[in-house]
Amino acid sequence: MIYNELGKTGLRLSNLSFGASSLGGVFHGVREDEGIRAVNVAIDNGINFIDVSPYYGHLKAEMVLGKALKDIPRDKYYLSTKVGRYGKDGVNTWDYSAKRATESVYESMERLNVDYIDIINVHDVEFADLQQVVDETLPALVELRRKGVVGHVGITDLQPENLKWVIEHSEEGTVESVLCFCHYCLNDDMLLDYLDFFEQRGIGVINASPLSMGLLSQRGTPDWHPAPEALKEACRKAAAFCTEKGYPIERLAMQYSTSLNPRIATTLFSSANPDNVLKNIEYISQPADQQLVEEVRAIIGDQQRVRWKNS
């Protein structure tokens, strides 16, 4: 496993890291005992960064992860969670107020069985009034950083331009890391356009969803996936082509998304299946087949960098 510095945080994160959204059954049903084993397998095989949110499974992911973390020494991992996006009884909710953000951090720590969060993020800022994030949400998290409750402050979003706007309108040093998903993968490398901006400000970059939330998989996308049908069809064709070549598209996608280090500190993937965790770790131990990368990108063709709204 390769380890990279995350901006100026001092954190050295594993090249591949564990996204805990699957523990909340976000993509499909999950067995709790398997999910707990998946976390342990990840840590035992060199992954040292775990990302979660109270939104994933509407608290379920944090609760399952907390059960796993009870038996893992705290110095074995860095932990990231989020504020702003929530849900209850199947209904999504958002609250980016300072009061709710502060409460949420302490609630997350209780569910996660920890007394310290390494990175606290404002979750999916596109759902917020960006000015409120700058004026209210982030200052609340900076105050928790000052108190030593959290180590570092970050922001996350699907849309990289929103991350840039928040940083440009915040006091220097407020935002220490960004997490952007589905924009450094086989069908979309838009994140590359923003790396200089982040690096010039010493902000660490976390990439997420190398399979583009299922677009780049043999299984295909879940029903709720917001991508337009033309992009889904292009990715289905790319997946079938890889299968014909005896090279699963998941393997190629994982290798591609972890190949830019150290400009991108880590890439988050999510699986509640211990065998899949091991498989992904094995995938990234070898470089991508560059010819196949180019062939797949050609199949995706004019659907490269096609945008969609978060949901």
C-alpha positions as a LaTeX table, in Angstrom:
\begin{tabular}{lrrr}
\hline
Residue & $x$ (\AA) & $y$ (\AA) & $z$ (\AA) \\
\hline
Met1 & 0.00 & 0.00 & 0.00 \\
Ile2 & 1.22 & 3.49 & $-0.90$ \\
Tyr3 & 0.71 & 6.36 & 1.59 \\
Asn4 & 0.36 & 10.01 & 0.60 \\
Glu5 & 0.25 & 13.33 & 2.44 \\
Leu6 & $-3.18$ & 14.99 & 2.56 \\
Gly7 & $-2.38$ & 18.62 & 1.84 \\
Lys8 & $-0.87$ & 20.28 & 4.91 \\
Thr9 & $-2.82$ & 18.21 & 7.45 \\
Gly10 & 0.13 & 15.99 & 8.31 \\
Leu11 & $-2.06$ & 12.94 & 7.69 \\
Arg12 & $-0.52$ & 10.21 & 5.52 \\
Leu13 & $-3.40$ & 8.34 & 3.97 \\
Ser14 & $-3.38$ & 4.99 & 2.23 \\
Asn15 & $-3.66$ & 5.29 & $-1.53$ \\
Leu16 & $-6.89$ & 3.28 & $-1.32$ \\
Ser17 & $-9.30$ & 4.00 & 1.50 \\
Phe18 & $-12.55$ & 2.64 & 2.89 \\
Gly19 & $-15.83$ & 4.42 & 2.24 \\
Ala20 & $-18.40$ & 3.18 & 4.72 \\
Ser21 & $-21.55$ & 4.13 & 2.79 \\
Ser22 & $-22.12$ & 0.46 & 1.94 \\
Leu23 & $-22.45$ & $-0.31$ & 5.64 \\
Gly24 & $-25.68$ & 1.67 & 5.50 \\
Gly25 & $-27.08$ & $-0.40$ & 2.64 \\
Val26 & $-26.82$ & 2.52 & 0.24 \\
Phe27 & $-26.20$ & 0.36 & $-2.84$ \\
His28 & $-27.89$ & $-2.88$ & $-1.80$ \\
Gly29 & $-28.75$ & $-4.88$ & 1.32 \\
Val30 & $-25.93$ & $-5.65$ & 3.72 \\
Arg31 & $-25.30$ & $-8.18$ & 6.47 \\
Glu32 & $-24.01$ & $-6.41$ & 9.55 \\
Asp33 & $-21.51$ & $-9.11$ & 10.48 \\
Glu34 & $-20.06$ & $-9.08$ & 6.97 \\
Gly35 & $-19.80$ & $-5.30$ & 7.03 \\
Ile36 & $-17.88$ & $-5.41$ & 10.31 \\
Arg37 & $-15.51$ & $-8.00$ & 8.87 \\
Ala38 & $-15.02$ & $-5.82$ & 5.78 \\
Val39 & $-13.80$ & $-2.96$ & 7.99 \\
Asn40 & $-11.37$ & $-5.24$ & 9.80 \\
Val41 & $-10.06$ & $-6.73$ & 6.55 \\
Ala42 & $-9.43$ & $-3.22$ & 5.21 \\
Ile43 & $-7.45$ & $-2.17$ & 8.29 \\
Asp44 & $-5.55$ & $-5.47$ & 8.47 \\
Asn45 & $-4.40$ & $-4.99$ & 4.87 \\
Gly46 & $-2.99$ & $-1.49$ & 5.15 \\
Ile47 & $-5.98$ & 0.81 & 4.61 \\
Asn48 & $-5.79$ & 3.53 & 7.25 \\
Phe49 & $-8.54$ & 5.99 & 6.28 \\
Ile50 & $-12.29$ & 5.48 & 6.76 \\
Asp51 & $-14.98$ & 7.90 & 5.61 \\
Val52 & $-18.61$ & 7.84 & 6.71 \\
Ser53 & $-21.61$ & 10.13 & 7.23 \\
Pro54 & $-24.78$ & 10.18 & 9.34 \\
Tyr55 & $-26.63$ & 10.42 & 6.02 \\
Tyr56 & $-25.51$ & 6.96 & 4.81 \\
Gly57 & $-28.33$ & 4.58 & 5.61 \\
His58 & $-29.78$ & 7.35 & 7.79 \\
Leu59 & $-27.40$ & 6.66 & 10.72 \\
Lys60 & $-27.02$ & 2.93 & 10.00 \\
Ala61 & $-23.54$ & 3.20 & 8.45 \\
Glu62 & $-22.16$ & 5.08 & 11.44 \\
Met63 & $-23.73$ & 2.61 & 13.86 \\
Val64 & $-22.35$ & $-0.46$ & 12.07 \\
Leu65 & $-18.95$ & 1.18 & 11.67 \\
Gly66 & $-18.97$ & 2.04 & 15.38 \\
Lys67 & $-19.42$ & $-1.61$ & 16.24 \\
Ala68 & $-16.41$ & $-2.47$ & 14.08 \\
Leu69 & $-14.24$ & 0.30 & 15.51 \\
Lys70 & $-14.81$ & $-0.81$ & 19.12 \\
Asp71 & $-12.25$ & $-3.57$ & 18.62 \\
Ile72 & $-9.73$ & $-1.70$ & 16.44 \\
Pro73 & $-6.96$ & 0.34 & 18.11 \\
Arg74 & $-7.53$ & 4.05 & 17.47 \\
Asp75 & $-4.00$ & 4.56 & 16.15 \\
Lys76 & $-4.69$ & 2.16 & 13.27 \\
Tyr77 & $-6.94$ & 4.52 & 11.31 \\
Tyr78 & $-7.94$ & 8.08 & 10.51 \\
Leu79 & $-11.67$ & 8.75 & 10.59 \\
Ser80 & $-13.78$ & 11.19 & 8.61 \\
Thr81 & $-17.47$ & 11.96 & 8.96 \\
Lys82 & $-19.76$ & 14.77 & 7.90 \\
Val83 & $-22.41$ & 17.30 & 8.87 \\
Gly84 & $-25.27$ & 18.94 & 6.99 \\
Arg85 & $-26.99$ & 16.02 & 5.29 \\
Tyr86 & $-29.19$ & 13.65 & 7.26 \\
Gly87 & $-32.31$ & 11.51 & 7.01 \\
Lys88 & $-34.94$ & 9.70 & 9.02 \\
Asp89 & $-37.60$ & 7.13 & 8.18 \\
Gly90 & $-36.52$ & 7.13 & 4.55 \\
Val91 & $-36.79$ & 10.91 & 4.17 \\
Asn92 & $-33.67$ & 12.95 & 3.37 \\
Thr93 & $-33.11$ & 16.14 & 5.36 \\
Trp94 & $-30.56$ & 18.94 & 5.32 \\
Asp95 & $-29.48$ & 21.37 & 8.04 \\
Tyr96 & $-26.29$ & 23.42 & 7.69 \\
Ser97 & $-26.84$ & 25.61 & 10.75 \\
Ala98 & $-23.97$ & 26.04 & 13.21 \\
Lys99 & $-26.05$ & 24.58 & 16.04 \\
Arg100 & $-26.96$ & 21.42 & 14.14 \\
Ala101 & $-23.43$ & 20.97 & 12.82 \\
Thr102 & $-21.97$ & 21.09 & 16.32 \\
Glu103 & $-24.59$ & 18.72 & 17.72 \\
Ser104 & $-24.07$ & 16.34 & 14.81 \\
Val105 & $-20.35$ & 15.95 & 15.49 \\
Tyr106 & $-20.92$ & 14.85 & 19.08 \\
Glu107 & $-23.75$ & 12.51 & 18.02 \\
Ser108 & $-21.51$ & 10.93 & 15.39 \\
Met109 & $-18.71$ & 10.38 & 17.89 \\
Glu110 & $-21.13$ & 8.53 & 20.16 \\
Arg111 & $-22.35$ & 6.28 & 17.34 \\
Leu112 & $-18.78$ & 5.67 & 16.16 \\
Asn113 & $-17.44$ & 4.88 & 19.65 \\
Val114 & $-14.67$ & 7.48 & 19.36 \\
Asp115 & $-13.80$ & 10.67 & 21.20 \\
Tyr116 & $-12.05$ & 12.41 & 18.32 \\
Ile117 & $-12.74$ & 12.90 & 14.59 \\
Asp118 & $-9.70$ & 13.31 & 12.35 \\
Ile119 & $-11.56$ & 15.12 & 9.53 \\
Ile120 & $-15.00$ & 16.67 & 9.77 \\
Asn121 & $-16.63$ & 17.62 & 6.47 \\
Val122 & $-19.53$ & 19.74 & 5.35 \\
His123 & $-21.46$ & 17.18 & 3.33 \\
Asp124 & $-22.56$ & 17.86 & $-0.27$ \\
Val125 & $-22.47$ & 21.65 & $-0.17$ \\
Glu126 & $-24.54$ & 21.88 & $-3.38$ \\
Phe127 & $-27.62$ & 21.28 & $-1.20$ \\
Ala128 & $-26.75$ & 24.25 & 1.00 \\
Asp129 & $-26.74$ & 27.99 & 0.65 \\
Leu130 & $-23.00$ & 28.25 & $-0.05$ \\
Gln131 & $-22.83$ & 31.56 & 1.79 \\
Gln132 & $-24.29$ & 29.87 & 4.88 \\
Val133 & $-21.57$ & 27.22 & 4.62 \\
Val134 & $-18.95$ & 29.99 & 4.61 \\
Asp135 & $-20.54$ & 32.16 & 7.30 \\
Glu136 & $-22.00$ & 29.57 & 9.65 \\
Thr137 & $-21.24$ & 25.89 & 9.07 \\
Leu138 & $-17.49$ & 26.13 & 8.60 \\
Pro139 & $-16.90$ & 28.53 & 11.53 \\
Ala140 & $-18.73$ & 26.07 & 13.81 \\
Leu141 & $-16.41$ & 23.28 & 12.67 \\
Val142 & $-13.34$ & 25.50 & 13.01 \\
Glu143 & $-14.37$ & 26.15 & 16.62 \\
Leu144 & $-14.50$ & 22.39 & 17.23 \\
Arg145 & $-11.05$ & 22.15 & 15.65 \\
Arg146 & $-9.82$ & 24.86 & 18.03 \\
Lys147 & $-11.18$ & 22.86 & 20.97 \\
Gly148 & $-9.46$ & 19.69 & 19.77 \\
Val149 & $-12.71$ & 17.79 & 19.18 \\
Val150 & $-11.83$ & 17.40 & 15.51 \\
Gly151 & $-8.46$ & 17.51 & 13.82 \\
His152 & $-9.16$ & 19.00 & 10.42 \\
Val153 & $-12.00$ & 20.60 & 8.46 \\
Gly154 & $-13.07$ & 19.72 & 4.92 \\
Ile155 & $-15.90$ & 20.05 & 2.42 \\
Thr156 & $-17.41$ & 17.54 & 0.01 \\
Asp157 & $-19.46$ & 17.77 & $-3.16$ \\
Leu158 & $-20.17$ & 16.19 & $-6.52$ \\
Gln159 & $-19.63$ & 19.54 & $-8.24$ \\
Pro160 & $-15.98$ & 20.69 & $-8.00$ \\
Glu161 & $-16.87$ & 24.29 & $-8.85$ \\
Asn162 & $-18.82$ & 24.50 & $-5.57$ \\
Leu163 & $-15.76$ & 23.36 & $-3.63$ \\
Lys164 & $-13.71$ & 26.07 & $-5.34$ \\
Trp165 & $-16.30$ & 28.77 & $-4.58$ \\
Val166 & $-16.44$ & 27.92 & $-0.88$ \\
Ile167 & $-12.66$ & 27.96 & $-0.60$ \\
Glu168 & $-12.39$ & 31.28 & $-2.44$ \\
His169 & $-14.91$ & 32.87 & $-0.07$ \\
Ser170 & $-13.56$ & 31.40 & 3.18 \\
Glu171 & $-10.75$ & 32.64 & 5.35 \\
Glu172 & $-7.43$ & 31.05 & 4.44 \\
Gly173 & $-6.78$ & 27.88 & 6.43 \\
Thr174 & $-10.45$ & 27.18 & 7.08 \\
Val175 & $-10.78$ & 24.36 & 4.53 \\
Glu176 & $-7.95$ & 21.83 & 4.73 \\
Ser177 & $-9.27$ & 19.08 & 2.47 \\
Val178 & $-11.84$ & 18.47 & $-0.25$ \\
Leu179 & $-13.65$ & 15.29 & $-1.15$ \\
Cys180 & $-15.02$ & 15.10 & $-4.69$ \\
Phe181 & $-16.68$ & 12.02 & $-6.16$ \\
Cys182 & $-17.22$ & 10.62 & $-9.65$ \\
His183 & $-14.82$ & 13.12 & $-11.24$ \\
Tyr184 & $-11.62$ & 11.12 & $-11.41$ \\
Cys185 & $-12.71$ & 7.89 & $-13.00$ \\
Leu186 & $-12.74$ & 6.28 & $-16.45$ \\
Asn187 & $-15.75$ & 8.25 & $-17.67$ \\
Asp188 & $-14.95$ & 11.61 & $-16.08$ \\
Asp189 & $-11.58$ & 13.19 & $-15.21$ \\
Met190 & $-12.83$ & 16.71 & $-14.50$ \\
Leu191 & $-11.10$ & 16.77 & $-11.12$ \\
Leu192 & $-7.80$ & 17.20 & $-12.95$ \\
Asp193 & $-8.85$ & 20.73 & $-13.92$ \\
Tyr194 & $-8.97$ & 21.76 & $-10.26$ \\
Leu195 & $-5.83$ & 20.15 & $-8.83$ \\
Asp196 & $-3.61$ & 23.19 & $-9.34$ \\
Phe197 & $-6.13$ & 25.39 & $-7.52$ \\
Phe198 & $-6.24$ & 23.06 & $-4.52$ \\
Glu199 & $-2.48$ & 22.48 & $-4.43$ \\
Gln200 & $-1.68$ & 26.19 & $-4.57$ \\
Arg201 & $-3.70$ & 26.59 & $-1.37$ \\
Gly202 & $-2.24$ & 23.54 & 0.36 \\
Ile203 & $-5.60$ & 21.77 & 0.35 \\
Gly204 & $-5.57$ & 17.98 & 0.29 \\
Val205 & $-7.65$ & 16.14 & $-2.29$ \\
Ile206 & $-9.70$ & 13.00 & $-1.67$ \\
Asn207 & $-11.18$ & 11.20 & $-4.66$ \\
Ala208 & $-14.25$ & 9.00 & $-4.22$ \\
Ser209 & $-16.36$ & 6.53 & $-6.17$ \\
Pro210 & $-13.90$ & 5.11 & $-8.71$ \\
Leu211 & $-16.77$ & 3.03 & $-10.11$ \\
Ser212 & $-18.85$ & 6.20 & $-10.54$ \\
Met213 & $-21.57$ & 4.88 & $-8.22$ \\
Gly214 & $-21.93$ & 1.71 & $-10.26$ \\
Leu215 & $-21.63$ & 3.07 & $-13.80$ \\
Leu216 & $-18.28$ & 1.32 & $-14.18$ \\
Ser217 & $-19.36$ & $-2.11$ & $-13.00$ \\
Gln218 & $-20.66$ & $-5.36$ & $-14.38$ \\
Arg219 & $-23.59$ & $-5.14$ & $-11.96$ \\
Gly220 & $-24.62$ & $-1.77$ & $-13.36$ \\
Thr221 & $-26.21$ & 1.21 & $-11.68$ \\
Pro222 & $-28.79$ & 1.16 & $-8.88$ \\
Asp223 & $-32.25$ & 2.44 & $-9.81$ \\
Trp224 & $-31.65$ & 5.79 & $-8.13$ \\
His225 & $-28.48$ & 6.62 & $-10.09$ \\
Pro226 & $-28.89$ & 10.17 & $-11.49$ \\
Ala227 & $-26.76$ & 9.77 & $-14.65$ \\
Pro228 & $-28.56$ & 10.26 & $-17.98$ \\
Glu229 & $-29.47$ & 7.13 & $-19.93$ \\
Ala230 & $-26.98$ & 7.80 & $-22.74$ \\
Leu231 & $-24.09$ & 7.74 & $-20.26$ \\
Lys232 & $-25.41$ & 4.60 & $-18.60$ \\
Glu233 & $-25.63$ & 2.87 & $-21.99$ \\
Ala234 & $-22.08$ & 3.92 & $-22.92$ \\
Cys235 & $-20.77$ & 2.53 & $-19.65$ \\
Arg236 & $-22.70$ & $-0.73$ & $-20.16$ \\
Lys237 & $-20.97$ & $-1.11$ & $-23.52$ \\
Ala238 & $-17.59$ & $-0.39$ & $-21.94$ \\
Ala239 & $-18.22$ & $-2.97$ & $-19.21$ \\
Ala240 & $-19.21$ & $-5.61$ & $-21.78$ \\
Phe241 & $-16.07$ & $-4.85$ & $-23.80$ \\
Cys242 & $-13.88$ & $-5.36$ & $-20.73$ \\
Thr243 & $-15.64$ & $-8.62$ & $-19.94$ \\
Glu244 & $-14.87$ & $-9.84$ & $-23.46$ \\
Lys245 & $-11.22$ & $-8.97$ & $-22.85$ \\
Gly246 & $-11.20$ & $-10.96$ & $-19.60$ \\
Tyr247 & $-10.38$ & $-7.80$ & $-17.67$ \\
Pro248 & $-13.29$ & $-6.75$ & $-15.38$ \\
Ile249 & $-14.12$ & $-3.09$ & $-15.74$ \\
Glu250 & $-14.06$ & $-2.79$ & $-11.94$ \\
Arg251 & $-10.38$ & $-3.74$ & $-11.99$ \\
Leu252 & $-9.54$ & $-1.20$ & $-14.68$ \\
Ala253 & $-11.57$ & 1.51 & $-12.97$ \\
Met254 & $-9.91$ & 0.97 & $-9.60$ \\
Gln255 & $-6.45$ & 1.00 & $-11.16$ \\
Tyr256 & $-7.18$ & 4.13 & $-13.19$ \\
Ser257 & $-8.53$ & 6.11 & $-10.22$ \\
Thr258 & $-5.57$ & 5.33 & $-7.98$ \\
Ser259 & $-2.93$ & 6.10 & $-10.58$ \\
Leu260 & $-2.41$ & 9.83 & $-10.10$ \\
Asn261 & $-0.72$ & 9.83 & $-6.71$ \\
Pro262 & 0.46 & 11.82 & $-4.90$ \\
Arg263 & $-1.57$ & 14.71 & $-6.37$ \\
Ile264 & $-4.68$ & 12.95 & $-5.12$ \\
Ala265 & $-3.97$ & 11.64 & $-1.65$ \\
Thr266 & $-6.44$ & 8.76 & $-1.62$ \\
Thr267 & $-9.35$ & 7.19 & $-3.45$ \\
Leu268 & $-12.36$ & 5.98 & $-1.49$ \\
Phe269 & $-14.22$ & 2.83 & $-2.51$ \\
Ser270 & $-17.12$ & 1.26 & $-0.67$ \\
Ser271 & $-17.93$ & $-2.39$ & $-0.06$ \\
Ala272 & $-19.47$ & $-4.26$ & 2.82 \\
Asn273 & $-18.13$ & $-7.55$ & 1.44 \\
Pro274 & $-14.74$ & $-8.64$ & 2.90 \\
Asp275 & $-13.86$ & $-10.56$ & $-0.26$ \\
Asn276 & $-14.47$ & $-7.48$ & $-2.39$ \\
Val277 & $-12.25$ & $-5.43$ & $-0.09$ \\
Leu278 & $-9.40$ & $-7.86$ & $-0.66$ \\
Lys279 & $-10.10$ & $-7.97$ & $-4.38$ \\
Asn280 & $-9.87$ & $-4.18$ & $-4.67$ \\
Ile281 & $-6.64$ & $-4.07$ & $-2.70$ \\
Glu282 & $-5.26$ & $-6.70$ & $-5.08$ \\
Tyr283 & $-6.49$ & $-4.77$ & $-8.13$ \\
Ile284 & $-4.53$ & $-1.62$ & $-7.27$ \\
Ser285 & $-1.30$ & $-3.54$ & $-6.65$ \\
Gln286 & $-0.83$ & $-3.62$ & $-10.44$ \\
Pro287 & $-0.88$ & $-0.74$ & $-12.96$ \\
Ala288 & $-3.77$ & $-0.34$ & $-15.36$ \\
Asp289 & $-3.59$ & $-1.67$ & $-18.91$ \\
Gln290 & $-3.15$ & 1.69 & $-20.65$ \\
Gln291 & $-4.25$ & 0.42 & $-24.04$ \\
Leu292 & $-7.47$ & $-0.88$ & $-22.52$ \\
Val293 & $-7.96$ & 2.43 & $-20.72$ \\
Glu294 & $-7.83$ & 4.25 & $-24.04$ \\
Glu295 & $-10.17$ & 1.73 & $-25.69$ \\
Val296 & $-12.72$ & 2.06 & $-22.88$ \\
Arg297 & $-12.57$ & 5.84 & $-22.93$ \\
Ala298 & $-13.13$ & 5.73 & $-26.69$ \\
Ile299 & $-16.23$ & 3.56 & $-26.20$ \\
Ile300 & $-17.59$ & 6.05 & $-23.66$ \\
Gly301 & $-16.81$ & 8.68 & $-26.29$ \\
Asp302 & $-18.91$ & 11.83 & $-26.20$ \\
Gln303 & $-20.34$ & 10.81 & $-22.83$ \\
Gln304 & $-17.01$ & 11.68 & $-21.19$ \\
Arg305 & $-17.50$ & 14.34 & $-18.52$ \\
Val306 & $-21.28$ & 14.34 & $-18.93$ \\
Arg307 & $-22.72$ & 16.00 & $-15.84$ \\
Trp308 & $-25.64$ & 15.12 & $-13.63$ \\
Lys309 & $-27.13$ & 16.52 & $-10.46$ \\
Asn310 & $-26.66$ & 14.85 & $-7.10$ \\
Ser311 & $-29.70$ & 13.22 & $-5.54$ \\
\hline
\end{tabular}
